[in-house]
PDB file of C-alpha atoms and ligand atoms in Angstrom:
ATOM      1  CA  MET A   1      -3.315  -5.663  -1.984  1.00 97.00           C
ATOM      2  CA  ILE A   2      -3.907  -6.198  -5.641  1.00 98.00           C
ATOM      3  CA  GLY A   3      -4.294  -3.489  -8.259  1.00 98.00           C
ATOM      4  CA  THR A   4      -6.859  -4.304 -10.924  1.00 98.00           C
ATOM      5  CA  PRO A   5      -7.547  -2.653 -14.303  1.00 98.00           C
ATOM      6  CA  ILE A   6      -9.159   0.799 -14.506  1.00 98.00           C
ATOM      7  CA  GLY A   7     -10.995  -0.094 -17.682  1.00 97.00           C
ATOM      8  CA  ASN A   8      -8.914  -2.355 -19.874  1.00 98.00           C
ATOM      9  CA  LEU A   9      -8.826  -5.984 -18.812  1.00 97.00           C
ATOM     10  CA  GLY A  10      -5.516  -6.394 -20.648  1.00 97.00           C
ATOM     11  CA  ASP A  11      -3.879  -4.385 -17.871  1.00 98.00           C
ATOM     12  CA  ILE A  12      -4.256  -7.188 -15.316  1.00 98.00           C
ATOM     13  CA  THR A  13      -0.830  -8.556 -14.447  1.00 98.00           C
ATOM     14  CA  ASP A  14       0.094 -12.239 -14.509  1.00 98.00           C
ATOM     15  CA  ARG A  15       0.907 -11.990 -10.836  1.00 98.00           C
ATOM     16  CA  ALA A  16      -2.489 -10.491 -10.021  1.00 98.00           C
ATOM     17  CA  ARG A  17      -4.308 -13.216 -11.934  1.00 98.00           C
ATOM     18  CA  ASP A  18      -2.249 -16.020 -10.363  1.00 98.00           C
ATOM     19  CA  THR A  19      -2.675 -14.604  -6.879  1.00 98.00           C
ATOM     20  CA  LEU A  20      -6.420 -14.069  -7.242  1.00 98.00           C
ATOM     21  CA  GLY A  21      -6.612 -17.689  -8.345  1.00 98.00           C
ATOM     22  CA  ALA A  22      -4.523 -18.923  -5.409  1.00 98.00           C
ATOM     23  CA  VAL A  23      -5.805 -17.046  -2.342  1.00 98.00           C
ATOM     24  CA  ASP A  24      -8.379 -18.487   0.088  1.00 98.00           C
ATOM     25  CA  LEU A  25     -10.484 -15.350   0.373  1.00 98.00           C
ATOM     26  CA  ILE A  26     -10.893 -12.117  -1.583  1.00 98.00           C
ATOM     27  CA  ALA A  27     -11.912  -8.973   0.259  1.00 98.00           C
ATOM     28  CA  CYS A  28     -13.578  -6.704  -2.306  1.00 97.00           C
ATOM     29  CA  GLU A  29     -15.720  -3.616  -2.632  1.00 96.00           C
ATOM     30  CA  ASP A  30     -18.496  -5.191  -4.630  1.00 96.00           C
ATOM     31  CA  THR A  31     -19.033  -8.923  -4.915  1.00 97.00           C
ATOM     32  CA  ARG A  32     -20.733  -8.685  -8.295  1.00 97.00           C
ATOM     33  CA  ARG A  33     -17.889  -6.716  -9.845  1.00 97.00           C
ATOM     34  CA  THR A  34     -15.189  -8.920  -8.416  1.00 98.00           C
ATOM     35  CA  GLY A  35     -17.176 -12.050  -9.301  1.00 97.00           C
ATOM     36  CA  ARG A  36     -17.314 -10.769 -12.881  1.00 97.00           C
ATOM     37  CA  LEU A  37     -13.570 -10.036 -12.877  1.00 98.00           C
ATOM     38  CA  LEU A  38     -12.817 -13.604 -11.753  1.00 98.00           C
ATOM     39  CA  GLN A  39     -15.083 -14.907 -14.495  1.00 97.00           C
ATOM     40  CA  LEU A  40     -13.409 -12.754 -17.170  1.00 97.00           C
ATOM     41  CA  LEU A  41     -10.019 -13.989 -15.976  1.00 97.00           C
ATOM     42  CA  GLY A  42     -11.211 -17.581 -16.258  1.00 97.00           C
ATOM     43  CA  LEU A  43     -10.862 -18.178 -12.505  1.00 98.00           C
ATOM     44  CA  ASP A  44     -13.150 -20.246 -10.297  1.00 96.00           C
ATOM     45  CA  LYS A  45     -15.563 -18.601  -7.889  1.00 95.00           C
ATOM     46  CA  LYS A  46     -14.258 -18.249  -4.373  1.00 95.00           C
ATOM     47  CA  PRO A  47     -15.292 -16.809  -1.008  1.00 97.00           C
ATOM     48  CA  LEU A  48     -15.645 -13.016  -1.096  1.00 97.00           C
ATOM     49  CA  LEU A  49     -15.816 -10.599   1.824  1.00 97.00           C
ATOM     50  CA  VAL A  50     -17.292  -7.131   1.331  1.00 96.00           C
ATOM     51  CA  VAL A  51     -14.991  -4.265   2.305  1.00 96.00           C
ATOM     52  CA  ASN A  52     -16.554  -0.903   1.612  1.00 92.00           C
ATOM     53  CA  GLU A  53     -16.633   2.424   3.415  1.00 90.00           C
ATOM     54  CA  HIS A  54     -19.443   1.170   5.676  1.00 92.00           C
ATOM     55  CA  THR A  55     -18.000  -2.239   6.475  1.00 93.00           C
ATOM     56  CA  GLU A  56     -14.240  -1.710   6.404  1.00 94.00           C
ATOM     57  CA  HIS A  57     -13.908  -1.406  10.159  1.00 93.00           C
ATOM     58  CA  GLN A  58     -15.374  -4.860  10.835  1.00 95.00           C
ATOM     59  CA  ALA A  59     -14.058  -6.398   7.640  1.00 96.00           C
ATOM     60  CA  ALA A  60     -10.483  -5.414   8.556  1.00 97.00           C
ATOM     61  CA  SER A  61     -10.798  -7.364  11.827  1.00 97.00           C
ATOM     62  CA  GLU A  62     -12.198 -10.301   9.920  1.00 97.00           C
ATOM     63  CA  VAL A  63      -9.233 -10.172   7.511  1.00 97.00           C
ATOM     64  CA  VAL A  64      -6.832 -10.226  10.486  1.00 98.00           C
ATOM     65  CA  ARG A  65      -8.728 -13.154  12.013  1.00 98.00           C
ATOM     66  CA  ARG A  66      -8.610 -15.130   8.778  1.00 97.00           C
ATOM     67  CA  ILE A  67      -4.892 -14.454   8.281  1.00 98.00           C
ATOM     68  CA  SER A  68      -4.164 -15.553  11.872  1.00 98.00           C
ATOM     69  CA  GLU A  69      -5.936 -18.830  11.070  1.00 97.00           C
ATOM     70  CA  GLY A  70      -3.513 -19.333   8.210  1.00 97.00           C
ATOM     71  CA  ALA A  71      -5.652 -18.132   5.316  1.00 97.00           C
ATOM     72  CA  SER A  72      -4.282 -16.025   2.479  1.00 98.00           C
ATOM     73  CA  VAL A  73      -6.451 -13.007   1.783  1.00 98.00           C
ATOM     74  CA  ALA A  74      -6.412 -10.739  -1.272  1.00 98.00           C
ATOM     75  CA  LEU A  75      -7.867  -7.244  -1.172  1.00 98.00           C
ATOM     76  CA  VAL A  76      -9.111  -5.586  -4.351  1.00 98.00           C
ATOM     77  CA  SER A  77     -11.304  -2.596  -5.065  1.00 97.00           C
ATOM     78  CA  ASP A  78     -13.676  -2.110  -7.981  1.00 97.00           C
ATOM     79  CA  ALA A  79     -10.891  -0.655 -10.106  1.00 97.00           C
ATOM     80  CA  GLY A  80      -7.299   0.467  -9.791  1.00 98.00           C
ATOM     81  CA  MET A  81      -5.290   0.415  -6.609  1.00 98.00           C
ATOM     82  CA  PRO A  82      -7.161  -0.316  -3.391  1.00 97.00           C
ATOM     83  CA  GLY A  83      -6.641   2.428  -0.820  1.00 96.00           C
ATOM     84  CA  ILE A  84      -6.533   5.181  -3.446  1.00 98.00           C
ATOM     85  CA  SER A  85      -9.915   6.928  -3.102  1.00 97.00           C
ATOM     86  CA  ASP A  86     -11.162   3.404  -2.413  1.00 97.00           C
ATOM     87  CA  PRO A  87     -11.367   1.113   0.619  1.00 96.00           C
ATOM     88  CA  GLY A  88      -8.149  -0.585   1.679  1.00 96.00           C
ATOM     89  CA  GLN A  89      -6.119   1.851   3.731  1.00 96.00           C
ATOM     90  CA  ARG A  90      -7.803   1.008   7.013  1.00 96.00           C
ATOM     91  CA  THR A  91      -7.448  -2.711   6.347  1.00 97.00           C
ATOM     92  CA  ILE A  92      -3.724  -2.357   5.631  1.00 96.00           C
ATOM     93  CA  ARG A  93      -3.289  -0.398   8.859  1.00 97.00           C
ATOM     94  CA  THR A  94      -5.174  -3.023  10.856  1.00 97.00           C
ATOM     95  CA  VAL A  95      -3.203  -5.891   9.328  1.00 98.00           C
ATOM     96  CA  LEU A  96       0.122  -4.116   9.978  1.00 98.00           C
ATOM     97  CA  ASP A  97      -0.902  -3.311  13.549  1.00 98.00           C
ATOM     98  CA  ALA A  98      -1.541  -7.028  14.038  1.00 98.00           C
ATOM     99  CA  ASP A  99       2.062  -7.694  12.895  1.00 98.00           C
ATOM    100  CA  GLN A 100       0.869  -9.547   9.854  1.00 98.00           C
ATOM    101  CA  ALA A 101       2.550  -9.299   6.480  1.00 96.00           C
ATOM    102  CA  VAL A 102       1.254  -7.187   3.631  1.00 97.00           C
ATOM    103  CA  GLU A 103       2.315  -7.677   0.058  1.00 97.00           C
ATOM    104  CA  ILE A 104       1.465  -5.214  -2.692  1.00 97.00           C
ATOM    105  CA  LEU A 105       0.811  -6.306  -6.247  1.00 98.00           C
ATOM    106  CA  PRO A 106       0.943  -2.981  -8.059  1.00 98.00           C
ATOM    107  CA  GLY A 107      -1.426  -2.284 -10.880  1.00 97.00           C
ATOM    108  CA  PRO A 108      -2.927   0.632 -12.765  1.00 98.00           C
ATOM    109  CA  THR A 109      -4.207   3.683 -10.977  1.00 98.00           C
ATOM    110  CA  ALA A 110      -6.030   6.539 -12.682  1.00 98.00           C
ATOM    111  CA  LEU A 111      -4.030   9.130 -10.754  1.00 98.00           C
ATOM    112  CA  ILE A 112      -0.597   8.152 -12.104  1.00 98.00           C
ATOM    113  CA  THR A 113      -1.930   7.281 -15.557  1.00 98.00           C
ATOM    114  CA  ALA A 114      -3.506  10.749 -15.887  1.00 98.00           C
ATOM    115  CA  LEU A 115      -0.494  12.545 -14.420  1.00 98.00           C
ATOM    116  CA  VAL A 116       1.844  11.001 -16.961  1.00 97.00           C
ATOM    117  CA  ALA A 117      -0.642  11.482 -19.829  1.00 97.00           C
ATOM    118  CA  SER A 118      -1.078  15.167 -18.942  1.00 97.00           C
ATOM    119  CA  GLY A 119       2.361  16.186 -20.173  1.00 96.00           C
ATOM    120  CA  LEU A 120       2.600  18.444 -17.118  1.00 94.00           C
ATOM    121  CA  ALA A 121       5.433  18.358 -14.579  1.00 94.00           C
ATOM    122  CA  THR A 122       5.631  14.967 -12.859  1.00 94.00           C
ATOM    123  CA  GLY A 123       8.628  15.660 -10.611  1.00 93.00           C
ATOM    124  CA  ARG A 124       6.551  16.917  -7.713  1.00 94.00           C
ATOM    125  CA  PHE A 125       2.802  16.578  -7.468  1.00 97.00           C
ATOM    126  CA  VAL A 126      -0.042  16.405  -4.967  1.00 97.00           C
ATOM    127  CA  PHE A 127      -3.132  14.222  -5.088  1.00 98.00           C
ATOM    128  CA  GLU A 128      -6.340  15.691  -3.709  1.00 97.00           C
ATOM    129  CA  GLY A 129      -8.662  12.698  -4.167  1.00 97.00           C
ATOM    130  CA  PHE A 130     -12.163  14.083  -4.809  1.00 97.00           C
ATOM    131  CA  LEU A 131     -12.650  17.787  -4.085  1.00 96.00           C
ATOM    132  CA  ALA A 132     -15.248  18.741  -1.490  1.00 95.00           C
ATOM    133  CA  ARG A 133     -18.543  19.312  -3.264  1.00 93.00           C
ATOM    134  CA  LYS A 134     -19.519  22.645  -1.792  1.00 90.00           C
ATOM    135  CA  GLY A 135     -19.242  25.142   0.997  1.00 89.00           C
ATOM    136  CA  ARG A 136     -16.280  26.550   2.791  1.00 90.00           C
ATOM    137  CA  GLU A 137     -14.300  23.328   2.625  1.00 93.00           C
ATOM    138  CA  ARG A 138     -14.434  23.488  -1.174  1.00 94.00           C
ATOM    139  CA  SER A 139     -13.552  27.178  -1.410  1.00 91.00           C
ATOM    140  CA  GLU A 140     -10.595  26.691   0.927  1.00 91.00           C
ATOM    141  CA  GLN A 141      -9.429  23.704  -1.062  1.00 94.00           C
ATOM    142  CA  LEU A 142      -9.694  25.694  -4.302  1.00 94.00           C
ATOM    143  CA  ASP A 143      -7.755  28.585  -2.778  1.00 90.00           C
ATOM    144  CA  GLN A 144      -4.986  26.223  -1.725  1.00 92.00           C
ATOM    145  CA  ILE A 145      -4.905  24.586  -5.125  1.00 94.00           C
ATOM    146  CA  ALA A 146      -4.600  28.003  -6.801  1.00 92.00           C
ATOM    147  CA  VAL A 147      -1.315  28.747  -5.024  1.00 90.00           C
ATOM    148  CA  GLU A 148       0.060  25.195  -5.004  1.00 93.00           C
ATOM    149  CA  ARG A 149       3.347  25.103  -6.875  1.00 91.00           C
ATOM    150  CA  ARG A 150       3.336  21.385  -7.509  1.00 94.00           C
ATOM    151  CA  THR A 151       1.161  19.735 -10.160  1.00 96.00           C
ATOM    152  CA  VAL A 152      -2.248  18.949  -8.640  1.00 98.00           C
ATOM    153  CA  VAL A 153      -4.154  15.782  -9.528  1.00 98.00           C
ATOM    154  CA  PHE A 154      -7.710  15.089  -8.487  1.00 98.00           C
ATOM    155  CA  TYR A 155     -10.636  12.874  -9.326  1.00 98.00           C
ATOM    156  CA  GLU A 156     -13.908  14.384 -10.443  1.00 97.00           C
ATOM    157  CA  SER A 157     -17.361  13.113 -11.294  1.00 95.00           C
ATOM    158  CA  PRO A 158     -18.825  13.757 -14.756  1.00 94.00           C
ATOM    159  CA  LYS A 159     -21.599  15.809 -13.149  1.00 93.00           C
ATOM    160  CA  ARG A 160     -19.201  18.285 -11.593  1.00 94.00           C
ATOM    161  CA  VAL A 161     -16.246  18.419 -13.949  1.00 95.00           C
ATOM    162  CA  ALA A 162     -17.537  21.429 -15.951  1.00 94.00           C
ATOM    163  CA  ALA A 163     -18.349  23.443 -12.811  1.00 94.00           C
ATOM    164  CA  THR A 164     -14.994  22.543 -11.271  1.00 96.00           C
ATOM    165  CA  LEU A 165     -13.092  23.764 -14.323  1.00 96.00           C
ATOM    166  CA  GLN A 166     -15.008  27.060 -14.106  1.00 95.00           C
ATOM    167  CA  ASP A 167     -14.123  27.353 -10.423  1.00 95.00           C
ATOM    168  CA  LEU A 168     -10.464  26.646 -11.217  1.00 96.00           C
ATOM    169  CA  ALA A 169     -10.453  29.329 -13.920  1.00 95.00           C
ATOM    170  CA  ARG A 170     -11.838  31.784 -11.371  1.00 93.00           C
ATOM    171  CA  VAL A 171      -9.212  31.066  -8.708  1.00 93.00           C
ATOM    172  CA  CYS A 172      -6.201  30.255 -10.906  1.00 93.00           C
ATOM    173  CA  GLY A 173      -6.861  32.494 -13.901  1.00 92.00           C
ATOM    174  CA  GLU A 174      -7.960  31.225 -17.309  1.00 93.00           C
ATOM    175  CA  ASP A 175      -4.428  30.771 -18.585  1.00 92.00           C
ATOM    176  CA  ARG A 176      -3.338  28.044 -16.182  1.00 95.00           C
ATOM    177  CA  GLU A 177      -2.470  24.805 -18.007  1.00 96.00           C
ATOM    178  CA  VAL A 178      -4.646  21.799 -17.309  1.00 97.00           C
ATOM    179  CA  ALA A 179      -5.304  18.330 -18.681  1.00 98.00           C
ATOM    180  CA  VAL A 180      -8.592  16.518 -18.319  1.00 98.00           C
ATOM    181  CA  ALA A 181      -8.214  12.776 -18.768  1.00 98.00           C
ATOM    182  CA  ARG A 182     -11.366  10.841 -19.518  1.00 97.00           C
ATOM    183  CA  GLU A 183     -12.051   7.108 -19.736  1.00 97.00           C
ATOM    184  CA  LEU A 184      -8.376   6.189 -19.476  1.00 98.00           C
ATOM    185  CA  THR A 185      -7.452   2.819 -21.000  1.00 98.00           C
ATOM    186  CA  LYS A 186     -11.008   2.437 -22.347  1.00 97.00           C
ATOM    187  CA  LEU A 187     -12.493   2.671 -25.836  1.00 95.00           C
ATOM    188  CA  HIS A 188     -13.350   6.370 -25.532  1.00 94.00           C
ATOM    189  CA  GLU A 189     -10.127   7.438 -23.853  1.00 97.00           C
ATOM    190  CA  GLU A 190      -9.443  11.128 -24.363  1.00 96.00           C
ATOM    191  CA  VAL A 191      -7.027  13.638 -22.845  1.00 97.00           C
ATOM    192  CA  VAL A 192      -7.899  17.297 -23.413  1.00 97.00           C
ATOM    193  CA  ARG A 193      -4.899  19.541 -22.768  1.00 97.00           C
ATOM    194  CA  GLY A 194      -4.571  23.303 -22.832  1.00 96.00           C
ATOM    195  CA  THR A 195      -5.277  26.382 -20.761  1.00 96.00           C
ATOM    196  CA  LEU A 196      -8.337  26.296 -18.530  1.00 97.00           C
ATOM    197  CA  SER A 197     -10.255  28.494 -20.969  1.00 96.00           C
ATOM    198  CA  GLU A 198      -9.297  26.277 -23.925  1.00 96.00           C
ATOM    199  CA  VAL A 199     -10.268  23.071 -22.132  1.00 97.00           C
ATOM    200  CA  ILE A 200     -13.551  24.599 -20.940  1.00 96.00           C
ATOM    201  CA  GLY A 201     -14.192  25.555 -24.582  1.00 94.00           C
ATOM    202  CA  VAL A 202     -13.662  21.965 -25.734  1.00 93.00           C
ATOM    203  CA  LEU A 203     -15.619  20.226 -22.981  1.00 90.00           C
ATOM    204  CA  GLY A 204     -18.479  22.747 -22.806  1.00 83.00           C
ATOM    205  CA  ASP A 205     -20.942  23.193 -19.946  1.00 75.00           C
ATOM    206  CA  ALA A 206     -22.822  19.931 -20.219  1.00 75.00           C
ATOM    207  CA  SER A 207     -21.999  16.939 -18.023  1.00 75.00           C
ATOM    208  CA  PRO A 208     -19.873  14.752 -20.249  1.00 83.00           C
ATOM    209  CA  ARG A 209     -19.972  10.984 -19.783  1.00 89.00           C
ATOM    210  CA  GLY A 210     -17.353   8.773 -18.237  1.00 94.00           C
ATOM    211  CA  GLU A 211     -14.716   8.882 -15.534  1.00 97.00           C
ATOM    212  CA  PHE A 212     -12.451  11.891 -15.179  1.00 97.00           C
ATOM    213  CA  VAL A 213      -9.147  12.930 -13.701  1.00 98.00           C
ATOM    214  CA  VAL A 214      -8.142  16.612 -13.671  1.00 98.00           C
ATOM    215  CA  VAL A 215      -4.428  17.453 -13.705  1.00 98.00           C
ATOM    216  CA  LEU A 216      -3.617  21.092 -13.070  1.00 98.00           C
ATOM    217  CA  ALA A 217      -0.223  22.735 -13.594  1.00 97.00           C
ATOM    218  CA  GLY A 218       1.327  24.169 -10.446  1.00 95.00           C
ATOM    219  CA  ALA A 219       1.341  27.911  -9.907  1.00 92.00           C
ATOM    220  CA  GLY A 220       4.449  29.382 -11.486  1.00 81.00           C
ATOM    221  CA  ASP A 221       5.936  32.677 -10.374  1.00 53.00           C
ATOM    222  CA  THR A 222       3.696  34.628 -12.683  1.00 47.00           C
ATOM    223  CA  ALA A 223       0.811  32.192 -12.983  1.00 46.00           C
ATOM    224  CA  VAL A 224      -1.357  33.885 -10.395  1.00 58.00           C
ATOM    225  CA  THR A 225      -2.032  37.543 -10.747  1.00 69.00           C
ATOM    226  CA  TRP A 226      -3.333  38.728  -7.421  1.00 77.00           C
ATOM    227  CA  THR A 227      -5.882  41.506  -7.685  1.00 83.00           C
ATOM    228  CA  ASP A 228      -6.649  43.731  -4.703  1.00 87.00           C
ATOM    229  CA  ASP A 229      -9.996  41.961  -4.366  1.00 87.00           C
ATOM    230  CA  ASP A 230      -8.286  38.538  -4.230  1.00 84.00           C
ATOM    231  CA  LEU A 231      -5.980  39.753  -1.500  1.00 89.00           C
ATOM    232  CA  ARG A 232      -8.823  41.345   0.487  1.00 90.00           C
ATOM    233  CA  THR A 233     -10.837  38.123   0.281  1.00 88.00           C
ATOM    234  CA  ARG A 234      -7.888  36.198   1.702  1.00 89.00           C
ATOM    235  CA  LEU A 235      -7.333  38.768   4.432  1.00 91.00           C
ATOM    236  CA  ASP A 236     -11.023  38.646   5.398  1.00 91.00           C
ATOM    237  CA  ARG A 237     -10.937  34.881   5.595  1.00 89.00           C
ATOM    238  CA  HIS A 238      -7.952  34.840   7.941  1.00 91.00           C
ATOM    239  CA  ARG A 239      -9.522  37.525  10.131  1.00 92.00           C
ATOM    240  CA  ALA A 240     -12.801  35.606  10.226  1.00 91.00           C
ATOM    241  CA  ASP A 241     -10.759  32.679  11.536  1.00 90.00           C
ATOM    242  CA  GLY A 242      -9.550  34.877  14.366  1.00 92.00           C
ATOM    243  CA  ALA A 243      -6.197  36.097  13.020  1.00 93.00           C
ATOM    244  CA  SER A 244      -4.993  39.552  14.002  1.00 94.00           C
ATOM    245  CA  THR A 245      -4.375  42.037  11.182  1.00 94.00           C
ATOM    246  CA  ARG A 246      -0.648  41.408  11.480  1.00 94.00           C
ATOM    247  CA  ASP A 247      -1.021  37.617  11.309  1.00 94.00           C
ATOM    248  CA  ALA A 248      -3.523  37.858   8.461  1.00 94.00           C
ATOM    249  CA  VAL A 249      -1.080  40.029   6.497  1.00 94.00           C
ATOM    250  CA  LEU A 250       1.786  37.608   7.110  1.00 92.00           C
ATOM    251  CA  ALA A 251      -0.347  34.625   6.081  1.00 90.00           C
ATOM    252  CA  VAL A 252      -1.477  36.301   2.857  1.00 88.00           C
ATOM    253  CA  VAL A 253       2.064  37.385   2.000  1.00 86.00           C
ATOM    254  CA  GLU A 254       3.162  33.779   2.474  1.00 81.00           C
ATOM    255  CA  GLU A 255       0.310  32.425   0.324  1.00 79.00           C
ATOM    256  CA  SER A 256       0.516  34.938  -2.486  1.00 77.00           C
ATOM    257  CA  GLY A 257       4.133  35.950  -2.643  1.00 75.00           C
ATOM    258  CA  VAL A 258       2.871  39.530  -3.022  1.00 80.00           C
ATOM    259  CA  GLU A 259       5.032  42.121  -1.295  1.00 85.00           C
ATOM    260  CA  LYS A 260       4.136  42.864   2.306  1.00 89.00           C
ATOM    261  CA  ARG A 261       3.742  46.610   1.848  1.00 90.00           C
ATOM    262  CA  ARG A 262       0.890  46.156  -0.617  1.00 89.00           C
ATOM    263  CA  VAL A 263      -0.941  43.557   1.511  1.00 92.00           C
ATOM    264  CA  TYR A 264      -0.482  45.651   4.633  1.00 93.00           C
ATOM    265  CA  ALA A 265      -1.891  48.715   2.872  1.00 92.00           C
ATOM    266  CA  LEU A 266      -4.979  46.774   1.816  1.00 93.00           C
ATOM    267  CA  ALA A 267      -5.430  45.372   5.309  1.00 93.00           C
ATOM    268  CA  THR A 268      -5.311  48.749   6.987  1.00 91.00           C
ATOM    269  CA  ARG A 269      -6.799  51.020   4.349  1.00 83.00           C
ATOM    270  CA  GLY A 270     -10.053  49.162   3.928  1.00 61.00           C
ATOM    271  CA  PRO A 271     -12.064  49.092   0.672  1.00 58.00           C
TER     272      PRO A 271
HETATM  273  N1  SAM B 301      -8.756   3.185  -6.861  1.00 86.82           N
HETATM  274  C1  SAM B 301      -8.936   3.896  -8.117  1.00 86.82           C
HETATM  275  C2  SAM B 301      -7.565   4.230  -8.709  1.00 86.82           C
HETATM  276  O1  SAM B 301      -6.571   3.608  -8.292  1.00 86.82           O
HETATM  277  O2  SAM B 301      -7.480   5.050  -9.611  1.00 86.82           O
HETATM  278  C3  SAM B 301      -9.797   5.118  -7.963  1.00 86.82           C
HETATM  279  C4  SAM B 301     -11.177   4.838  -7.450  1.00 86.82           C
HETATM  280  S1  SAM B 301     -12.180   6.267  -7.325  1.00 86.82           S
HETATM  281  C5  SAM B 301     -13.581   5.645  -6.443  1.00 86.82           C
HETATM  282  C6  SAM B 301     -12.885   6.407  -8.929  1.00 86.82           C
HETATM  283  C7  SAM B 301     -12.420   7.668  -9.645  1.00 86.82           C
HETATM  284  O3  SAM B 301     -11.144   7.437 -10.220  1.00 86.82           O
HETATM  285  C8  SAM B 301     -13.308   8.083 -10.815  1.00 86.82           C
HETATM  286  O4  SAM B 301     -14.398   8.876 -10.384  1.00 86.82           O
HETATM  287  C9  SAM B 301     -12.355   8.859 -11.681  1.00 86.82           C
HETATM  288  O5  SAM B 301     -12.182  10.171 -11.171  1.00 86.82           O
HETATM  289  C10 SAM B 301     -11.053   8.066 -11.481  1.00 86.82           C
HETATM  290  N2  SAM B 301     -10.950   7.011 -12.504  1.00 86.82           N
HETATM  291  C11 SAM B 301     -11.009   5.684 -12.303  1.00 86.82           C
HETATM  292  N3  SAM B 301     -10.841   5.030 -13.472  1.00 86.82           N
HETATM  293  C12 SAM B 301     -10.688   5.972 -14.423  1.00 86.82           C
HETATM  294  C13 SAM B 301     -10.468   5.943 -15.830  1.00 86.82           C
HETATM  295  N4  SAM B 301     -10.423   4.786 -16.492  1.00 86.82           N
HETATM  296  N5  SAM B 301     -10.344   7.110 -16.488  1.00 86.82           N
HETATM  297  C14 SAM B 301     -10.394   8.288 -15.836  1.00 86.82           C
HETATM  298  N6  SAM B 301     -10.595   8.370 -14.512  1.00 86.82           N
HETATM  299  C15 SAM B 301     -10.737   7.241 -13.810  1.00 86.82           C
END
């Protein structure tokens, strides 16, 4: 497993370059991209095997077969660490299940680079990958993120970053701290830090260009102010999932930290 640069070729390690030059086969997401990387590194062409979300199942078996024949196989993704919002995890699992050895050559990953650049708490954090694009899955994810006490890191596409920041301001309040890291390690690298309303003000509504990571501060004790409407929405959601009034109240108390008496009153009093 070899990490490759997320934008700046200078971030390739000596070990990655030497290993890519030495292996018999490279499993990669995109043959053109990896072919170009080899060329930029001054390495000769070599056999490539496509491992993407559609092919990883079969490709993983092929990797195991090649290793059992004595071949050395490298796995890279288009950028960053394979297996992080990229193919690779299934292949690692398959190789380990076949009792074959896996060696990791660590390299850059946008998640850690953005987390550190954010200036927000790094001691405990969660990575959400890409948020669901719409529907209930997204609203549930946003609700969980709003009450998460650890720093939350997620990837976002340029098309959706503005809308996602608006959604975060709605569920977390406009004063929650956030950092939006764009084009890390590249020419137009930029990290916009501030409250959600400040960062929304800087980035605007339009779809900006580039690759983005959003790093959101965890919910502090006072970071979320729960209105009666917020609490009712949560109660309704738990009831819709089949919870009794008592269980819904307990779940909302747990999520919000709001005192039970107030949640219970809302649950029983109605609007
Ligand atoms: N495996 C990669 C890693 O280790 O970071 C992530 C691959 S994922 C398909 C691509 C997403 O990662 C982008 O949409 C963006 O959210 C984030 N990303 C990758 N490179 C980036 C960069 N240079 N600057 C900011 N975000 C980046």
